Coordinates of C-alpha atoms and ligand atoms in Angstrom, one line a residue:
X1 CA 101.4 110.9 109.3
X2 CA 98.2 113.0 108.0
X3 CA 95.9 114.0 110.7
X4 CA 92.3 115.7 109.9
X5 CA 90.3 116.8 112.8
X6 CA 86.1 116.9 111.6
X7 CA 84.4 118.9 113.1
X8 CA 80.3 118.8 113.2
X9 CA 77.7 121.1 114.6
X10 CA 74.0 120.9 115.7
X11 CA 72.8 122.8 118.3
X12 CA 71.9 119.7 120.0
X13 CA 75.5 117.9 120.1
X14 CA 78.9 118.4 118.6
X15 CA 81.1 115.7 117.3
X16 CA 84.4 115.5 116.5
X17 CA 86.4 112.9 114.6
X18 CA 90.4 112.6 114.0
X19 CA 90.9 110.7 110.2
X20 CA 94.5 109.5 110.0
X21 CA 95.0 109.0 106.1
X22 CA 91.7 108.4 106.0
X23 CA 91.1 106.0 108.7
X24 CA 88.9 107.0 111.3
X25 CA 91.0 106.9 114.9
X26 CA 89.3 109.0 117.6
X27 CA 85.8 109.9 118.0
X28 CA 84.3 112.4 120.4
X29 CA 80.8 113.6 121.2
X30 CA 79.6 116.0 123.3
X31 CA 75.3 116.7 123.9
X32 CA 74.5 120.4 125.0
X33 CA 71.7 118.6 127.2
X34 CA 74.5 117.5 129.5
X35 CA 76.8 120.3 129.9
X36 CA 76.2 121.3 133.4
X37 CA 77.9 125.1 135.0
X38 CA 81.1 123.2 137.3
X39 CA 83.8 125.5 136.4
X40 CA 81.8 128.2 135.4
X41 CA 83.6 131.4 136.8
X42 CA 81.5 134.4 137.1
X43 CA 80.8 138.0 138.2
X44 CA 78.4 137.8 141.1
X45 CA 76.9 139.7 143.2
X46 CA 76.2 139.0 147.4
X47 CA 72.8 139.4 147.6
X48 CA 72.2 138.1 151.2
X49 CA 74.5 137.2 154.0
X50 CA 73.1 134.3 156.2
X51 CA 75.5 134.9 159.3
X52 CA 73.7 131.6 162.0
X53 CA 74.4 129.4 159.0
X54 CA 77.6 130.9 157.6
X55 CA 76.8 131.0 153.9
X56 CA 75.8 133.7 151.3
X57 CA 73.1 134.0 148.7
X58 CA 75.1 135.4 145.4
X59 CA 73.1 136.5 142.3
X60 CA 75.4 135.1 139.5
X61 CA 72.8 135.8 136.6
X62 CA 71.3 132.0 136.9
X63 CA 67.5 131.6 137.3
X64 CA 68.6 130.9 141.6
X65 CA 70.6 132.8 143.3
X66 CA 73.3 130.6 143.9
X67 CA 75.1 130.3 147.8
X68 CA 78.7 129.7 149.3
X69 CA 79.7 128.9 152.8
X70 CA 82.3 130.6 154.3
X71 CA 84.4 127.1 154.4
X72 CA 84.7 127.9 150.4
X73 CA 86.2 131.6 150.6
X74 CA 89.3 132.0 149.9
X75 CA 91.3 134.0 152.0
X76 CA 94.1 135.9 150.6
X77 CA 98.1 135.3 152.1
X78 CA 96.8 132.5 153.7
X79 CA 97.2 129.7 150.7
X80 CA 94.2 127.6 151.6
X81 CA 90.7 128.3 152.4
X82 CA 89.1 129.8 155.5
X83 CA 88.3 127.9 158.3
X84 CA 84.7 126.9 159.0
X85 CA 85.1 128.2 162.3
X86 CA 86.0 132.0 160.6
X87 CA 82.8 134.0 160.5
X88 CA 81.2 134.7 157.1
X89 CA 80.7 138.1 157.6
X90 CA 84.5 139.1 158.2
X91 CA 84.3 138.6 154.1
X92 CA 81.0 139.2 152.9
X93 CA 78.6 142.1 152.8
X94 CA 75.5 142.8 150.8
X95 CA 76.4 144.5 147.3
X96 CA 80.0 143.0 147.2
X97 CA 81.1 142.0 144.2
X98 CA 82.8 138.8 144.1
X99 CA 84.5 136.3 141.4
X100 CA 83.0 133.1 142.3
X101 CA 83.5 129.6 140.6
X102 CA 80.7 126.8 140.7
X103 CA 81.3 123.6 142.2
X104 CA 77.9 122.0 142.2
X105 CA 75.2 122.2 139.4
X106 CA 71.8 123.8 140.7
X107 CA 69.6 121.2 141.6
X108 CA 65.7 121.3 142.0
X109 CA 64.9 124.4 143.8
X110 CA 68.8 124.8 145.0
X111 CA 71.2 127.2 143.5
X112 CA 74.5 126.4 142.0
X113 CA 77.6 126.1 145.0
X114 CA 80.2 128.4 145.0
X115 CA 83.2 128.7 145.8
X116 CA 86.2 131.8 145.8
X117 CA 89.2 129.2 144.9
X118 CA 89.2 129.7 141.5
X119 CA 90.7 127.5 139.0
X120 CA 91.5 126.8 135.2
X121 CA 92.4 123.8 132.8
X122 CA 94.4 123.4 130.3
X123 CA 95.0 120.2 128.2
X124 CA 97.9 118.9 131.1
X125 CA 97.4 121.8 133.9
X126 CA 94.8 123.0 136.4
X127 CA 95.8 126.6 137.0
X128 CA 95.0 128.0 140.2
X129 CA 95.6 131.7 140.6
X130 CA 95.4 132.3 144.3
X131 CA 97.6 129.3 145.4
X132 CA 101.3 128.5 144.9
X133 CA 101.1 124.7 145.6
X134 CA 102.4 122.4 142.6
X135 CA 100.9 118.9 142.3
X136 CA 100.9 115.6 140.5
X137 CA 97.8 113.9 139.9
X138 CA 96.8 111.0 141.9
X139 CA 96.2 109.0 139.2
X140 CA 99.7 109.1 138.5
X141 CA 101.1 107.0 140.5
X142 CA 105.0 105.9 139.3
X143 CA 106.8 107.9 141.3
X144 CA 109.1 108.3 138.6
X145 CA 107.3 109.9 136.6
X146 CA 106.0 112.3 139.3
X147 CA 109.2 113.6 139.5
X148 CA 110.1 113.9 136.2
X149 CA 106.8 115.8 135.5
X150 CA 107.6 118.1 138.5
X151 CA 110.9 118.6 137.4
X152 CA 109.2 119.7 133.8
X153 CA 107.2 121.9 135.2
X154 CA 109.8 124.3 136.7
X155 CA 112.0 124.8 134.4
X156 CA 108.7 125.2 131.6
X157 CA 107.7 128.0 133.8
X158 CA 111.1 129.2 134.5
X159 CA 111.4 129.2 130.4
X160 CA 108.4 131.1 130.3
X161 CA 109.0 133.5 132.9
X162 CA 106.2 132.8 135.4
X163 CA 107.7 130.8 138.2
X164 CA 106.0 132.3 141.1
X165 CA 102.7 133.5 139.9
X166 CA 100.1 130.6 140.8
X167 CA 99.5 126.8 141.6
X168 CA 99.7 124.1 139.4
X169 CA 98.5 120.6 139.2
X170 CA 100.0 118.3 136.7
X171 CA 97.1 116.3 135.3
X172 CA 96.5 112.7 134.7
X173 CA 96.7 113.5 130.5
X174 CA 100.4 115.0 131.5
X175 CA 101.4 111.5 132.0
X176 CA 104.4 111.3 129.1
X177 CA 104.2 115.0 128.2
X178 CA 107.1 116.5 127.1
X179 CA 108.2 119.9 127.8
X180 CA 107.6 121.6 124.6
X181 CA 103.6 120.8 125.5
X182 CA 104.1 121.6 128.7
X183 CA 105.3 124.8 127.8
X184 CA 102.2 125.3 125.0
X185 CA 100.1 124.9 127.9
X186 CA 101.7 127.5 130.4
X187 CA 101.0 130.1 127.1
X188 CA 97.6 129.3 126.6
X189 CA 96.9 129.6 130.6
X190 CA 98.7 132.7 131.3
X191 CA 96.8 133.8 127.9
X192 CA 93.2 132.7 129.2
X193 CA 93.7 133.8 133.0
X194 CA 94.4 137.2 131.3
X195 CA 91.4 137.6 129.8
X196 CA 89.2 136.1 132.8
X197 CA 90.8 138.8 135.0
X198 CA 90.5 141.7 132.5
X199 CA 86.4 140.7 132.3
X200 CA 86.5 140.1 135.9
X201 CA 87.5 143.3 136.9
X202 CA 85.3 145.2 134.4
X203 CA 82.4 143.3 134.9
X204 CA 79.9 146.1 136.2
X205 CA 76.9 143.5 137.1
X206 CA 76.7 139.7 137.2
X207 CA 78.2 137.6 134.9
X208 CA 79.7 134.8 133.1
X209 CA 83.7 135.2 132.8
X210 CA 84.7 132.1 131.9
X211 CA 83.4 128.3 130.8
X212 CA 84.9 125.1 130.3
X213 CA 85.5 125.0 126.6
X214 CA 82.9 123.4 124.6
X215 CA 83.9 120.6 122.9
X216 CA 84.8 122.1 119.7
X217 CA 87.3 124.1 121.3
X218 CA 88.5 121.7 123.7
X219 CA 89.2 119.6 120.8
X220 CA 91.6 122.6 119.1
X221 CA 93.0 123.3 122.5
X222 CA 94.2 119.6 123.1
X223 CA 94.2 117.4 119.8
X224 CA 96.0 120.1 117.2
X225 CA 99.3 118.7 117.8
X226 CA 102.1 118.7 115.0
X227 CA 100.6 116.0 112.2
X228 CA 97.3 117.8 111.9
X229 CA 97.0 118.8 108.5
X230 CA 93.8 120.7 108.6
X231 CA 90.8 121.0 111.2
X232 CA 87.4 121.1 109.0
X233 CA 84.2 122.3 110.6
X234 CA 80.8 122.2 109.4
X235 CA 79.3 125.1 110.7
X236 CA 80.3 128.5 109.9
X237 CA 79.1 129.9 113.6
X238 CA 81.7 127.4 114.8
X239 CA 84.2 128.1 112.4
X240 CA 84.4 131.9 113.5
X241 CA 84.1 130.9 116.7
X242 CA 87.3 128.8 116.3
X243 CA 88.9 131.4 114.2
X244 CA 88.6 133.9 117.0
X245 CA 89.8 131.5 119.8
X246 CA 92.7 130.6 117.9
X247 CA 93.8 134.1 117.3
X248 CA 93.2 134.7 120.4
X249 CA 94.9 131.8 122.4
X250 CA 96.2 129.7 120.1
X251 CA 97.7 131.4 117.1
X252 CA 99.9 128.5 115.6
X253 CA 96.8 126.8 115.0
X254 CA 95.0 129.4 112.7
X255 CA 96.2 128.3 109.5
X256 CA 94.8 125.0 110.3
X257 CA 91.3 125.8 110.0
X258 CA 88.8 125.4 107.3
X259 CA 85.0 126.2 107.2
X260 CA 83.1 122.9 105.1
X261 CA 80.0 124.6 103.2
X262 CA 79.3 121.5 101.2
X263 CA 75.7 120.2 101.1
X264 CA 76.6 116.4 101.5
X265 CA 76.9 115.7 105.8
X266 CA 80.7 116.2 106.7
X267 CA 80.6 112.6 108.6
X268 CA 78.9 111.0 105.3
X269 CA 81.6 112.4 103.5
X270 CA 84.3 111.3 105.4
X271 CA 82.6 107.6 106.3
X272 CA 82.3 108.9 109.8
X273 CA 78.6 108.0 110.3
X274 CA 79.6 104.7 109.0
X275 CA 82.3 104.0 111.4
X276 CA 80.3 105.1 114.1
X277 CA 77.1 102.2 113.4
X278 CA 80.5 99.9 113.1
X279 CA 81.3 100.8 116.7
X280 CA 78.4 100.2 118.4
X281 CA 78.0 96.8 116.8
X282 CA 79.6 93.5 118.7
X283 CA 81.1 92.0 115.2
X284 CA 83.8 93.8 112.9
X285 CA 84.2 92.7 109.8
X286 CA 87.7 92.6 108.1
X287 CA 89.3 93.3 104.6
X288 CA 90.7 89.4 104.6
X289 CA 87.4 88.4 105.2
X290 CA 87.7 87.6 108.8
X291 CA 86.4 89.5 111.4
X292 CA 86.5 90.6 115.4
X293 CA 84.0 89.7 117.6
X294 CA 84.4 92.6 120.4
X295 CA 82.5 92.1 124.4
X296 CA 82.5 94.1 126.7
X297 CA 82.1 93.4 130.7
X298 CA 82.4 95.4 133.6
X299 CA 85.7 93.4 134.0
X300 CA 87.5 93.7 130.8
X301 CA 86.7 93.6 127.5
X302 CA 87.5 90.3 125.1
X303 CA 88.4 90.2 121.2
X304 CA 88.1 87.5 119.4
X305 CA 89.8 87.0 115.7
X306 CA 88.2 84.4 113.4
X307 CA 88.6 83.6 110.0
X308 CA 86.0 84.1 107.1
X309 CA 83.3 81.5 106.1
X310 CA 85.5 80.0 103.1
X311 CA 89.3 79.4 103.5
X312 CA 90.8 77.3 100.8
X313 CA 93.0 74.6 102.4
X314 CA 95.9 75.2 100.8
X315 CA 97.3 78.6 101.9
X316 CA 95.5 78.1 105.6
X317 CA 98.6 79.2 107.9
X318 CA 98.9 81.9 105.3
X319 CA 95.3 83.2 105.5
X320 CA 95.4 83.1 109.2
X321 CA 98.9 84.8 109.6
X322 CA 97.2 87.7 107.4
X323 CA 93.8 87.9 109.3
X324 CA 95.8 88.0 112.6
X325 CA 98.1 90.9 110.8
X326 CA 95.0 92.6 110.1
X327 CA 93.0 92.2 112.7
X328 CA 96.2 93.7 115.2
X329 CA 95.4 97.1 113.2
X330 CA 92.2 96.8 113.5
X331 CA 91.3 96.2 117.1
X332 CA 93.6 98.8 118.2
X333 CA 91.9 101.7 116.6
X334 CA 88.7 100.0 117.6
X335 CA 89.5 100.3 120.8
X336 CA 90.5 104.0 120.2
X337 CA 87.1 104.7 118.5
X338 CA 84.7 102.8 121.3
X339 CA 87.2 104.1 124.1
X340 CA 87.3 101.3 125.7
X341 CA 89.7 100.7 129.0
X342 CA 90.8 98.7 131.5
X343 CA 91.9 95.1 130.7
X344 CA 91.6 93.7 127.3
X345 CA 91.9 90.3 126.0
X346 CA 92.6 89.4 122.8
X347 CA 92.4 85.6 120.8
X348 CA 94.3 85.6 117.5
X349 CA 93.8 82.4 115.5
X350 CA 96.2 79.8 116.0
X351 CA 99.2 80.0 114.3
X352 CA 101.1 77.2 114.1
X353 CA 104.5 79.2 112.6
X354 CA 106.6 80.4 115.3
X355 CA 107.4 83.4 113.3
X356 CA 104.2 84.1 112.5
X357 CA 103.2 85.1 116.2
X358 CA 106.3 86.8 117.1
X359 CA 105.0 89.3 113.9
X360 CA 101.5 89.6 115.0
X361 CA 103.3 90.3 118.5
X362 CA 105.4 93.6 116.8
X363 CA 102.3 94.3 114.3
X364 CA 100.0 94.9 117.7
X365 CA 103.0 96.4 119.4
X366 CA 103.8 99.0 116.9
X367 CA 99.9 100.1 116.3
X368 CA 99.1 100.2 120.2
X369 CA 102.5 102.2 120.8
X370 CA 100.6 105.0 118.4
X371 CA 97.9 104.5 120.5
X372 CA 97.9 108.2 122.6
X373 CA 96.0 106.4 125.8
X374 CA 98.6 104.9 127.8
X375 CA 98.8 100.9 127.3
X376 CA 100.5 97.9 128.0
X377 CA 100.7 94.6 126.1
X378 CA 100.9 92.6 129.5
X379 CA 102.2 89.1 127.9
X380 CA 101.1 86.1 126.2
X381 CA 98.9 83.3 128.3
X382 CA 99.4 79.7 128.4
X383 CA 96.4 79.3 125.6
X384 CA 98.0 82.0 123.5
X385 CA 95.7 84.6 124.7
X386 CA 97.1 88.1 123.9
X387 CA 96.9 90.4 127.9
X388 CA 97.1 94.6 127.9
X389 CA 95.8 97.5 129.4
X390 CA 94.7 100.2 127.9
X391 CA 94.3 103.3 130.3
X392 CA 90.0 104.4 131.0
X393 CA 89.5 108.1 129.6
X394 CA 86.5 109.1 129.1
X395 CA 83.2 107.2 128.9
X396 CA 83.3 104.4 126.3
X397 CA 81.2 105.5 123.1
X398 CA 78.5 102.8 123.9
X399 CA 78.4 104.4 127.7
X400 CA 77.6 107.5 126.2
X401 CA 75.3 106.8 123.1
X402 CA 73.8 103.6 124.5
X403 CA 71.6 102.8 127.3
X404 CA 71.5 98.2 128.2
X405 CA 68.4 96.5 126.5
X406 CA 65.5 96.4 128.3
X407 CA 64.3 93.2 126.9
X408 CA 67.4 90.9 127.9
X409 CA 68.9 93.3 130.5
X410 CA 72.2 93.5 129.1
X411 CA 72.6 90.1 128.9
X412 CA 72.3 90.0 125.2
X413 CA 70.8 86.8 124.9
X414 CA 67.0 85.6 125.1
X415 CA 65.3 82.6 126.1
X416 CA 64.2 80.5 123.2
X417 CA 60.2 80.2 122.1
X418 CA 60.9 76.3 123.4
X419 CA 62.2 77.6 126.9
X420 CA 59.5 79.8 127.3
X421 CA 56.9 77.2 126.3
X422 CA 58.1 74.8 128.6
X423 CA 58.1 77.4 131.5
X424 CA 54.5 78.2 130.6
X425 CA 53.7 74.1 131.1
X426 CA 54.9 74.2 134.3
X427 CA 53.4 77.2 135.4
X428 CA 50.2 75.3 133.8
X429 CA 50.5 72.7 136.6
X430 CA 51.1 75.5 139.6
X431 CA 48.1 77.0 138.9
X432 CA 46.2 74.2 137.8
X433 CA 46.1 72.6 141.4
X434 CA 45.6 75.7 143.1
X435 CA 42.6 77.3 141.3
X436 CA 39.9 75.6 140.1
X437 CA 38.9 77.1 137.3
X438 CA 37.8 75.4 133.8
X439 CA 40.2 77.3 131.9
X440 CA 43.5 78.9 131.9
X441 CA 44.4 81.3 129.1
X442 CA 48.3 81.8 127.9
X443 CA 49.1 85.3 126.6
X444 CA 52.4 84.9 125.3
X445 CA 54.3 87.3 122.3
X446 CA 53.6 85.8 118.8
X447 CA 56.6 83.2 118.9
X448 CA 55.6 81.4 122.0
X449 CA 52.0 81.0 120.5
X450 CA 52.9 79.9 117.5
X451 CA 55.3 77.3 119.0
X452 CA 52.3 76.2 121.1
X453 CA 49.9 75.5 118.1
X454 CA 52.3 73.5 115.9
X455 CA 55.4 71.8 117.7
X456 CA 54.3 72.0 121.2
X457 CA 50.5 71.5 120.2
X458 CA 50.6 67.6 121.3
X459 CA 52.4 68.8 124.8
X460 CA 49.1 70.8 125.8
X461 CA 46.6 68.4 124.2
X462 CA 48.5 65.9 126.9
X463 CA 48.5 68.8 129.4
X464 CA 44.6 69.5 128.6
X465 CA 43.9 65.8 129.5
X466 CA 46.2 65.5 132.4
X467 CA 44.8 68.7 134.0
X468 CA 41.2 68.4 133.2
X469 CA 41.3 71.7 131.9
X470 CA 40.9 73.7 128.7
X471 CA 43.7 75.9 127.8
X472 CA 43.5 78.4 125.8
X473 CA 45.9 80.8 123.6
X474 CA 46.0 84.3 122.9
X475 CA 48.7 86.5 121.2
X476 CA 49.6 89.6 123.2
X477 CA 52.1 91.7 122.1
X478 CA 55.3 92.4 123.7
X479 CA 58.5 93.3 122.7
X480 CA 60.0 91.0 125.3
X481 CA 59.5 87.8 124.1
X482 CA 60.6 85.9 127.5
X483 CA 57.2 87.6 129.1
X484 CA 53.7 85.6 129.2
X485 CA 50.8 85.1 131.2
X486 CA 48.5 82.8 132.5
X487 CA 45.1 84.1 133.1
X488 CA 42.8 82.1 135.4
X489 CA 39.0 82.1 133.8
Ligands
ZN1 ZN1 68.9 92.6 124.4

C-alpha cells in the first residue's frame, strides 16, 4: 500500500487529502474562521480578584480579560479541583502569574473561561499533568476492550519510563490501537508537555503556550502512519512549519516531507478538486457504467447500485455481478470521503448467482475492513438489502461545506409548475368570495406563468367566467418556484 498525504494552504482554510495509489480515500478541511481558543493554554496574568463572586479577571493577551471561578482552580495534592465552597482568594492575588487553559470561547462582551486543570491531546491520549487518574473514553463502551486498552496503557508507560507522572484518558480514536501507537503517543506527549512547561515557566508577561494543532499538523501528528510514502504541501510557510514540528516532536516523520512549488493547484493535480464536486453530489458514476445513488437522512444513509442505460442481454448476470464488484469499492471510500456514519444501507442489484453475492459479500468486507473508522457489516435483509455501521467522526463533508436549500428545505424535491397552478386556482376561489374586487393578479416565478398562458390557459378562461372576475398574470421573479401571490385590485 502507497499512501500520499496532500497538503493545501490558504490563509483562509487548509485541506488535507490522503491518495492511496492514486485514489482519493480521506478528505479533511479545516476554515481558520472557525477555530475558536478551547485548549488554548497560556501565560496569564490575575488582574482582578472578585472575592463576593468567587472568580478572577486574568489578562491572557486576548482583546477581554478573560475570568475563572474558584470551582476551576486546581489545587495541588488534592487530585481534583477546589471546592466552590473554598474561597478564591486562598489562591489568587493581583499580579499572580498563572498557567491557565480556556474552556469556553469569548463571547460578545465576555471573556474567554478559564480554567487551572490543564490538559493535552494526542492522537489516542488526553494528557493531564496535574492528575494521576487513567480513563477510558465513554464512547467506548465493550468492556473488553476497556480493559485491554488499560492494560496497554501501563505497560506503554512502564516501557517508556513514565508511569507515575500524570493522568491519562484513553480516547475514543484508541479504540483498536495497538501498543506500538500507544507508545508513539506517550513520546510525542511527554515531548510537547516539555516544551509547554519550559515556555510556561519563562514566560515573563501573558501569553500563548500552547494551541490545539492546526490542521496541518494534526494531520502529521495522527495520519503519518507506516504506508505513507511522502506528505506533500503546497505552501512553503507550512512546509517549514511542518519541518520544524517534526524535528521537534516527531522525527521519524521528517523524511517524509516535501514542499510542492509547482504552478498548477496541488488538488487539480492530484484530481482532488474533482473528487471533492463528486462528493457533494447525490449520484456516483461508475467505471462499468453503472452508478450509486447515495441519501442521506438524519437516520441513516441509503446506497443504491444500478446499472448503466445500455446492458446487452446476453452477459446480464455478468454485468451486474461486475457493477456490484465495483460499486462495493466504490461506496466504501465514498463513505470515507463524505464521512458519513451511523447506519448505512446498501441495494446491490439482484443477482441471481448464489456465488455471485457471497463475492460482493467478501469484496465489501475486505474494502470496509481497510476502512480506519470502526464498522460493521450487520447482515443481509430479507429483500437482500446489505445492513452496517460505520462509526460518526467528525462532521460529514456536506455538514461542513454545505448549508440545506432554501428553496425546497432539504427536501430536495419541488412542487411541479402543474401543482403550483392548481394551488393558485383554488386560492383563486378563497379569495374570490371574500373580496370583491374586479380583479385578482397572480405573481408567480416564470414557470407557473407560462404554464398559466398555454396548458392551463382554458382552466382560467373557465375560472374568469365562473368567478366573474378578471385575472390577471404577472412574472415575478423568485428563485423558489413553489412561491406566488395573489394580489387583490
Ligand atoms: Zn433544493
Amino acid at each position: 500500500m502507497s499512501e500520499e498525504i496532500l497538503v493545501n494552504v490558504t490563509p483562509m482554510e487548509t485541506r488535507v487529502a490522503v491518495v492511496d495509489n492514486g485514489a482519493t480515500q480521506d478528505i479533511h478541511i479545516e476554515r481558520s474562521a472557525r477555530k475558536g481558543m478551547v485548549g488554548n493554554i497560556y501565560a496569564g496574568k490575575v488582574v482582578r480578584v472578585l472575592p463576593g463572586m468567587q472568580a478572577a479577571f486574568v489578562d491572557i493577551g486576548a482583546e477581554r480579560t478573560s475570568f475563572i471561578h474558584v470551582s476551576d482552580i486546581h489545587v495541588p495534592g488534592s487530585d481534583g479541583r477546589s471546592r466552590a465552597s473554598d474561597a478564591i482568594a486562598d489562591y489568587l492575588h493581583e499580579g499572580k502569574k498563572v498557567i491557565v487553559q480556556v474552556t469556553k470561547d469569548p463571547l460578545g462582551s465576555k471573556g474567554a473561561r478559564l480554567t487551572t486543570e490543564l490538559s493535552v491531546s494526542s492522537r489516542y491520549l488526553v494528557f493531564m499533568p496535574q492528575s494521576s487518574h487513567v480513563g477510558v473514553s465513554q464512547r467506548i463502551d465493550d468492556g473488553e476492550e476497556r480493559q485491554r486498552l488499560q492494560q496497554l496503557l501501563a505497560q506503554a508507560l512502564e516501557q517508556e519510563e513514565m508511569t507515575g507522572q500524570g493522568g491519562y484518558i484513553l480516547r475514543t480514536a484508541a479504540e483498536g490501537a495497538g501498543l506500538e501507537e500507544i507508545r508513539a503517543d506517550l513520546r510525542f506527549l511527554k515531548r510537547l508537555w516539555t516544551v509547554v512547561s519550559r515556555r510556561g515557566k519563562a514566560a515573563r508577561k501573558a501569553e500563548l503556550l500552547y494551541t490545539d494543532l492546526a490542521l496541518h499538523l494534526r494531520t502529521v501528528r495522527d495520519l503519518a502512519r507506516p504506508g505513507v510514502e511522502r506528505i506533500l504541501v503546497d505552501s512553503r510557510e507550512s512546509f517549514t512549519a511542518l519541518q520544524e514540528f517534526c524535528s521537534e516532536y516527531m522525527p521519524e516523520v521528517s523524511g517524509l516531507l516535501e514542499h510542492y512549488p509547482g504552478e498548477r493547484p496541488l488538488f487539480d493535480l492530484h484530481g482532488i478538486e474533482e473528487e471533492l464536486q463528486r462528493a457533494l453530489s447525490r449520484k456516483v458514476e461508475l467505471k462499468s457504467g453503472g452508478y450509486l445513488v447515495i441519501d442521506q437522512t438524519e437516520a441513516m444513509t441509503t446506497i443504491d447500485v444500478n446499472t448503466g442505460s445500455y446492458v446487452g442481454r446476453r452477459n446480464l448476470e455478468e454485468t451486474i455481478f461486475k457493477t456490484n464488484l465495483e460499486a462495493a469499492s466504490m461506496l466504501a471510500r465514498q463513505l470515507r470521503v463524505r464521512n458519513l456514519g451511523g447506519i448505512i444501507i446498501v441495494d446491490f442489484i439482484d443477482m441471481r448467482d448464489e456465488e455471485h453475492r457471497r463475492q460482493v459479500h467478501r469484496a465489501l468486507e475486505k474494502v470496509m475492513a481497510r476502512d480506519p473508522a470502526r464498522n460493521k457489516i450487520t447482515g443481509v435483509s430479507e429483500l437482500g438489502l446489505v445492513e452496517m455501521t460505520r462509526k460518526r467522526t467528525r462532521e460529514s463533508l456536506e455538514q461542513l461545506l454545505c448549508e440545506e436549500c432554501p428553496v425546497c428545505n432539504g427536501r430536495g424535491v419541488l412542487k411541479t409548475a402543474e401543482t403550483v397552478c392548481y394551488e393558485i386556482f383554488r386560492e383563486i376561489m378563497r379569495d374570490a368570495r371574500a373580496y370583491d374586487n374586479d380583479t385578482l393578479m397572480v405573481l408567480a416565478t416564470q414557470g407557473v406563468i407560462d404554464r398559466l398562458l398555454d396548458e392551463e390557459s382554458a382552466n382560467v378562461a373557465d375560472l374568469e367566467e365562473f368567478i366573474g372576475k378578471t385575472i390577471s398574470l404577472r412574472v415575478e421573479p423568485d428563485n423558489n418556484p413553489e412561491h406566488f401571490d395573489i394580489v387583490l385590485l
